XYZ file of C-alpha atoms in Angstrom:
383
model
C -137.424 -36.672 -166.502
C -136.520 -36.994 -162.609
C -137.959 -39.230 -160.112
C -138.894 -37.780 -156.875
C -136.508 -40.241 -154.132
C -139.489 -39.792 -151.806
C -143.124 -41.244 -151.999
C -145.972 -39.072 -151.872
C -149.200 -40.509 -151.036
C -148.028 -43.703 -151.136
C -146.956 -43.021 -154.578
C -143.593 -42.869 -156.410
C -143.618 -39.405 -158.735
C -142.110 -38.821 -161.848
C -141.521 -35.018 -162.869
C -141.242 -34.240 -166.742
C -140.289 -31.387 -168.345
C -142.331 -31.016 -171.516
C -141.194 -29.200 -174.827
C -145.044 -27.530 -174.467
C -143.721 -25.592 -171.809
C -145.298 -27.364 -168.792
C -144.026 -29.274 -165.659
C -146.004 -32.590 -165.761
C -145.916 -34.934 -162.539
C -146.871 -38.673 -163.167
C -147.630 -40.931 -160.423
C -146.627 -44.929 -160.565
C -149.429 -47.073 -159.916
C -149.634 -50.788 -159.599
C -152.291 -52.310 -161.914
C -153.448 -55.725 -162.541
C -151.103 -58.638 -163.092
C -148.506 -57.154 -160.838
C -147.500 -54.421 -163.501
C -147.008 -51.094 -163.149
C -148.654 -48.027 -165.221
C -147.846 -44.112 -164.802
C -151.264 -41.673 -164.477
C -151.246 -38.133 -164.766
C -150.840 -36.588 -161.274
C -150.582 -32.652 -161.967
C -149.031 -30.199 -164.533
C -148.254 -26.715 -164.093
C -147.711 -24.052 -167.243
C -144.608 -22.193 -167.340
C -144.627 -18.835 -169.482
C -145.905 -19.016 -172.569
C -144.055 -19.562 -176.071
C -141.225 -21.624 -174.361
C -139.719 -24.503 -173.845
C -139.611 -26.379 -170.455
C -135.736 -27.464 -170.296
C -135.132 -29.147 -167.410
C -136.153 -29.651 -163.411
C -134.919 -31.150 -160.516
C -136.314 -32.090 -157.184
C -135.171 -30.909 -153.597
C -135.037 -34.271 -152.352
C -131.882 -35.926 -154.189
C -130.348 -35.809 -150.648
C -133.154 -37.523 -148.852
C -133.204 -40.392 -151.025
C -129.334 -41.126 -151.224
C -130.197 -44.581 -148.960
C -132.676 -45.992 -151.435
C -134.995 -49.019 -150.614
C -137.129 -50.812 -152.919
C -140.361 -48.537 -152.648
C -138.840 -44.854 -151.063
C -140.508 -43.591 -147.731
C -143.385 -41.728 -147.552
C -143.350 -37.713 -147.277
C -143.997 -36.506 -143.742
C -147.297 -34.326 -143.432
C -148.097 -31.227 -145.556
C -144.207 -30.414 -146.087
C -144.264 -29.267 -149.807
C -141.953 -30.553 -152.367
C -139.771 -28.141 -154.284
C -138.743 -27.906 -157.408
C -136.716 -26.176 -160.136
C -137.366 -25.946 -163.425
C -135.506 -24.333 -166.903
C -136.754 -22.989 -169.881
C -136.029 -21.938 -173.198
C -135.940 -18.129 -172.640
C -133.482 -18.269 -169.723
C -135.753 -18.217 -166.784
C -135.874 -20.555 -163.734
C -138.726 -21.367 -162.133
C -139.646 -22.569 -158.626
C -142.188 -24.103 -158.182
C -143.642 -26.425 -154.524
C -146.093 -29.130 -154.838
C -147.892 -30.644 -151.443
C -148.832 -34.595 -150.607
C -152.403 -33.806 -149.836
C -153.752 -32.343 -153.273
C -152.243 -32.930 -157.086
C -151.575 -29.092 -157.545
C -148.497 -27.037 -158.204
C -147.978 -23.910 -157.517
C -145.210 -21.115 -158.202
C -142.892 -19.604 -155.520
C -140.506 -17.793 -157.322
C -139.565 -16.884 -161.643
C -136.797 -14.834 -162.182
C -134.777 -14.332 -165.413
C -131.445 -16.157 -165.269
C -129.405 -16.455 -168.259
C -129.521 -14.381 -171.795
C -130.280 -17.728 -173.846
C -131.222 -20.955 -173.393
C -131.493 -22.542 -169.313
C -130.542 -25.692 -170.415
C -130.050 -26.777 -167.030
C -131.167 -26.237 -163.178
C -130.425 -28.132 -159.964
C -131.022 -27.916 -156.229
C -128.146 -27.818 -153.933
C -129.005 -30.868 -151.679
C -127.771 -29.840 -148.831
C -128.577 -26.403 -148.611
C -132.407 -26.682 -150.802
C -132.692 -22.786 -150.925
C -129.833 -22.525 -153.528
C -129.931 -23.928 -156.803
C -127.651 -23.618 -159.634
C -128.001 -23.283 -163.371
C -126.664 -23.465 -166.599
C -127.180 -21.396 -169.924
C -126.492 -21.344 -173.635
C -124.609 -18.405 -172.536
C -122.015 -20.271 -171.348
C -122.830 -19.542 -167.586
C -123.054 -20.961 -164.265
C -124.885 -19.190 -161.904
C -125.407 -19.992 -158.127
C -128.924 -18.229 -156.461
C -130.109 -17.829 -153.417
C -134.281 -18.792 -154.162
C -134.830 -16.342 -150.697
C -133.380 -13.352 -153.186
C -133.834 -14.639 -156.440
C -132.814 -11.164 -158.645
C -128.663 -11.470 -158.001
C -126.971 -14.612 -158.660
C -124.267 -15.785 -155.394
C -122.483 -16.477 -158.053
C -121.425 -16.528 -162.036
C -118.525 -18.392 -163.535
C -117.450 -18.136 -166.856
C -115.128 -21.255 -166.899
C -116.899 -23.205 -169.464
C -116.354 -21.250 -172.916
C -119.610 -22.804 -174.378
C -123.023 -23.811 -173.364
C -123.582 -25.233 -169.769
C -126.064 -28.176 -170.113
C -125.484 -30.521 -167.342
C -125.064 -29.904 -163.202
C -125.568 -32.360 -160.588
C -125.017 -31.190 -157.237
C -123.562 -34.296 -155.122
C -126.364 -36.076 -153.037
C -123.129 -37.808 -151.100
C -120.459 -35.224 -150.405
C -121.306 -31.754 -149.060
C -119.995 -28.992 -151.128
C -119.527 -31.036 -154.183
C -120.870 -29.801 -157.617
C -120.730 -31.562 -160.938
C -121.183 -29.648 -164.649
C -120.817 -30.005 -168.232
C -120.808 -28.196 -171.347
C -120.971 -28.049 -175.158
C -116.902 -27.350 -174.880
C -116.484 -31.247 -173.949
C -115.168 -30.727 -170.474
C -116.280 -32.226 -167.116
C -115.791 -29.976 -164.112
C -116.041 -30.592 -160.417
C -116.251 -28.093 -158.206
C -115.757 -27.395 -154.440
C -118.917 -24.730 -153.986
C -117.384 -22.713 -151.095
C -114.997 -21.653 -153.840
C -115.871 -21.542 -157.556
C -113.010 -19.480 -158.603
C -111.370 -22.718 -159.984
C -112.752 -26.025 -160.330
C -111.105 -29.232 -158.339
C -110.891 -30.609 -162.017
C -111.167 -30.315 -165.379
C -111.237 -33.157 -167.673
C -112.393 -32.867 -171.387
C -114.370 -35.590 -173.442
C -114.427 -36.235 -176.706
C -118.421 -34.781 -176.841
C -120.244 -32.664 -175.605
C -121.493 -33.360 -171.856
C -125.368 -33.335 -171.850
C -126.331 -35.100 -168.328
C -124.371 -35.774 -165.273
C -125.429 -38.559 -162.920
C -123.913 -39.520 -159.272
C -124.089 -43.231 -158.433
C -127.017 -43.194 -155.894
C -124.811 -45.430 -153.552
C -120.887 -45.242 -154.511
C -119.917 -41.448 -153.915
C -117.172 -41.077 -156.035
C -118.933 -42.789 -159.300
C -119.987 -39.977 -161.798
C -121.991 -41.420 -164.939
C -121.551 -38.803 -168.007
C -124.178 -38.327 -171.014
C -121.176 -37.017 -173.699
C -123.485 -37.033 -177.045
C -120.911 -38.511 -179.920
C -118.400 -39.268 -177.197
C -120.696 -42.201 -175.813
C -120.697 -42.584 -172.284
C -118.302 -42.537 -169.661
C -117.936 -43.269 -165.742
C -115.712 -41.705 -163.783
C -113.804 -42.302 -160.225
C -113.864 -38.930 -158.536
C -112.372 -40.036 -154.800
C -109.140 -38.846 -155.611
C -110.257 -35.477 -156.894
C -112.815 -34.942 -154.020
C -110.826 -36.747 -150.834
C -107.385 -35.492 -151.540
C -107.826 -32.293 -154.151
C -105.702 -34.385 -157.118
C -106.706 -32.205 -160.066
C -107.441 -36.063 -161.737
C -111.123 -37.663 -162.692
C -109.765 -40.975 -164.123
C -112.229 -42.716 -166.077
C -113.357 -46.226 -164.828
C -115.317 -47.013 -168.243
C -115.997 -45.254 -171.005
C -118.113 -46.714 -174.407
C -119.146 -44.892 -177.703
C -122.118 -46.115 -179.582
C -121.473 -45.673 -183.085
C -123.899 -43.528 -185.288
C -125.549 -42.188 -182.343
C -125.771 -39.267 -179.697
C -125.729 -40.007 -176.523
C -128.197 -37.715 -174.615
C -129.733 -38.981 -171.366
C -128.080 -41.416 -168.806
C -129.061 -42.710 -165.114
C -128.139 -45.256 -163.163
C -130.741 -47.379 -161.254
C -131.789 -47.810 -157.395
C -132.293 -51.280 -157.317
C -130.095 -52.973 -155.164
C -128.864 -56.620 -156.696
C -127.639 -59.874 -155.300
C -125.127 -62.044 -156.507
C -126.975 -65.525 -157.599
C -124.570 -69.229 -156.796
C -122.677 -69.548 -160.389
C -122.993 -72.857 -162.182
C -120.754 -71.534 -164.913
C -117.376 -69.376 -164.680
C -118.144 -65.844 -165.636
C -115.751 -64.025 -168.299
C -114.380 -60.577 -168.808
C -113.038 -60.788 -172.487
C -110.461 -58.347 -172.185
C -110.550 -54.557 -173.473
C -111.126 -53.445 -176.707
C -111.721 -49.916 -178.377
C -114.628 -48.210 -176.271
C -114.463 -50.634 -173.591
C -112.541 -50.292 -170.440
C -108.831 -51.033 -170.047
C -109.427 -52.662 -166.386
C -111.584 -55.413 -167.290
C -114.858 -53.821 -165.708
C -117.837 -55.220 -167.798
C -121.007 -53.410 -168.596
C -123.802 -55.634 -170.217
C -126.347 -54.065 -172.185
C -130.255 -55.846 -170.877
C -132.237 -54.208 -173.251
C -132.052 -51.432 -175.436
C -135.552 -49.653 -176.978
C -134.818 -50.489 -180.788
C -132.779 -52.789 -182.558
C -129.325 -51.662 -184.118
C -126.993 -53.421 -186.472
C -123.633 -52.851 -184.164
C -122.120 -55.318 -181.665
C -120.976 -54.165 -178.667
C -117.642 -53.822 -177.235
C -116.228 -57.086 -175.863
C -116.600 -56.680 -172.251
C -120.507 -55.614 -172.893
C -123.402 -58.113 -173.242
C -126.698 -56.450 -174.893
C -129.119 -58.301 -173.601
C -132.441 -57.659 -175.444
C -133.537 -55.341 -177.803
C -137.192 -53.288 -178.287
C -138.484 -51.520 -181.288
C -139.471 -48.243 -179.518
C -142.959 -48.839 -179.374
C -143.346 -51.528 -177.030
C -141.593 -54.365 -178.678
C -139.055 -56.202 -177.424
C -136.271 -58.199 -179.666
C -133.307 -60.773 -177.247
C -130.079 -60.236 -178.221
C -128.426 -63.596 -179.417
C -124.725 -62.715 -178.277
C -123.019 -61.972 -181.589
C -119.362 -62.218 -181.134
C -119.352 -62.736 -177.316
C -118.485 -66.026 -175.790
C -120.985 -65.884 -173.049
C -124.363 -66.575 -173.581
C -126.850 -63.295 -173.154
C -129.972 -63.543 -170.607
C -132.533 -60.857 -170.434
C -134.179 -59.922 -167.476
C -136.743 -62.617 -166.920
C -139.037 -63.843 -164.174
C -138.489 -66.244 -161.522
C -141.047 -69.323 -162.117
C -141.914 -69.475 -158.260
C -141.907 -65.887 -157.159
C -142.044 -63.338 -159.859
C -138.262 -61.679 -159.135
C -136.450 -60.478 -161.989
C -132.865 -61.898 -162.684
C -130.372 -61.561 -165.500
C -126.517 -62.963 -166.077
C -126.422 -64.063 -162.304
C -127.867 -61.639 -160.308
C -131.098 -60.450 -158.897
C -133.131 -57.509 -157.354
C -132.815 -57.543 -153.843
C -136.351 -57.695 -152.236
C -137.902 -55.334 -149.998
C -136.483 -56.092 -146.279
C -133.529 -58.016 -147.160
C -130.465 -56.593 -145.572
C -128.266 -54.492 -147.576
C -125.330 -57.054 -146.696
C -126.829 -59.573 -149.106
C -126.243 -56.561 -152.057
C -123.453 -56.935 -153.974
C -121.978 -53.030 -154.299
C -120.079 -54.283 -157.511
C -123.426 -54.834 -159.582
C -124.690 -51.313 -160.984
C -127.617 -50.720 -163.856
C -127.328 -48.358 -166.408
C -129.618 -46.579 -168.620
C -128.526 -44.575 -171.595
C -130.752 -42.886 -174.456
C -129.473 -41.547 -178.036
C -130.661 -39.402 -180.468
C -130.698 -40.365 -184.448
C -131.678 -44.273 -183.715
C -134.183 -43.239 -180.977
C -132.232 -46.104 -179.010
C -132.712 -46.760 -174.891
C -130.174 -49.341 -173.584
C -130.055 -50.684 -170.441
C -126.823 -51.984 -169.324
C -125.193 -53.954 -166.639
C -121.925 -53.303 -165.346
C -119.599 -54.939 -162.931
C -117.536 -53.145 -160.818
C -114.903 -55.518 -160.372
């Protein structure tokens, strides 16, 4: 699932790659009592007898300045996007403001197994890149789909992750079933700026949408991990050193994202607390504080983490009572006189405040896992 980081029709869109083998879009739609509910908007069938894998939208480089509701699209300009499936094709498909249709532009056969991933270049939206079971990456031009720009064979297992950098020009992210990170400079992919391996494999890849050099990793048994790439991208040190990095026992970690909201600092009445590092927590004192998480699980998290609340999966929601930390844990809740959601001392900046009143240390993180069917949100300070 992708969001689209600009509004069409006044909407927000949410593209989904279905196991049916379709590309569903779902609009967001305010209903009563100020909630919000997503509607069907348009869905387009791949080929038949396969699985739809992945997709990504051509405007991840539009939307790198985020605001609370994204900007509208322009006219008729389409929106493109790329999609993966299960018998190694990629798909290109455009969709246009003024009707919910989707039509094809371009299918061409890209890898031997699996697609398991595709992604727009955002700076140059006529190549994309993808990734295959067959251990693959391929750059294509979508103008002359049948040759690849380019194939690497770097990885030595399946590629399932690439994020192309919505910040710095040139800058390409990928992962693989072989438990290495690589980032690449794109004019040259004969060797990567750096390689670091995991201790999983490394399903998604996400960019912080407003700190360049964060890169949030999906590593399935490995847990998650963020990691600093300025040095590797700003001065060509073959080093990604990792800022945080937290394994959730009994589970695979497959999806991660961080969030757009901006957040403000609220006045503190209390002292805040870092409790130190601890296995699967990070060594600088950075905390990360789980706000919800989509079932409950009998583990406590790492010291410098607060879970905040828990939900059963199916619409539920369970608060966290703290366990073994010493500060107390608040779930997101709403504001008595205006409605604003808040949690451990900071809030969502508001539509038309300045970005000044933001604190850039305050970052939202979602993670999903596989086996306990778990979705955590967490909150981590940058500090």
């Amino acid at each position: 699932m992708k969001w689209c980081h600009i509004a069409v029709a006044g909407h927000a869109l949410l593209g989904v790659a279905q196991a049916a083998g379709s590309i569903e879009l779902l609009r967001l739609v305010r209903s009563e009592q100020n909630s919000y509910t997503l509607q069907p908007f348009s869905c387009f069938a791949l080929e038949k007898q396969c699985l739809a894998l992945s997709l990504d939208w051509s405007t991840g480089k539009a939307g790198r300045f985020p605001h609370c509701f994204p900007v509208s699209r322009a006219g008729d300009q389409p929106l493109k996007i790329i999609s993966s499936d299960s018998s190694g094709q990629l798909h290109l498909l455009q969709a246009y403001q003024a009707g919910p249709g989707m039509q094809a532009v371009g299918t061409w056969q890209a890898h031997h197994f699996e697609a398991w991933a595709a992604a727009f270049d955002y700076w140059q939206t006529e190549v994309v890149y993808s990734g295959g079971d067959d251990g693959l990456l391929k750059g294509w031009d979508t103008r002359t789909p049948g040759t690849p720009v380019f194939t690497s064979r770097r990885h030595s297992m399946g590629v399932c992750s690439v994020q192309s950098s919505p910040h710095c020009e040139n800058v390409l992210a990928t992962g693989s079933y072989d438990e290495h990170v690589l980032l690449w400079d794109t004019r040259s992919v004969k060797q990567p700026l750096a390689d670091v391996p995991m201790q999983g494999g490394v399903w998604r890849l996400k960019w912080h949408p407003f700190h360049h050099h964060l890169l949030l990793a999906a590593c399935m048994h490995g847990g998650f991990t963020i990691f600093d790439c300025q040095k590797a991208i700003e001065e060509n040190q073959e080093v990604l050193p990792v800022t945080l990095s937290y394994t959730l026992p009994n589970s695979l970690v497959y999806g991660v994202d961080w969030s757009w909201l901006y957040f403000r600092r609220l006045p503190q009445t209390h002292p805040s607390f870092c409790l130190g590092s601890s296995p699967g927590s990070d060594p600088g004192g950075k905390t990360a504080d789980p706000v919800c998480s989509l079932k409950d699980v009998a583990q406590s998290p790492a010291p410098c983490f607060e879970r905040l609340a828990d939900a059963d999966g199916e619409g539920g929601t369970k608060h966290q009572s703290g366990g073994k930390l010493k500060t107390p844990l608040q779930p997101f809740a709403e504001d008595k006189d205006g409605g604003r959601l808040r949690a451990s001392g900071v809030q969502i900046c508001e539509r038309g405040h300045s970005l000044e009143a933001a604190d850039s240390d305050v970052s939202l993180v979602a993670t999903c896992s596989f086996y306990d069917h778990v979705l955590h949100l967490w909150k981590w300070e940058n500090s």
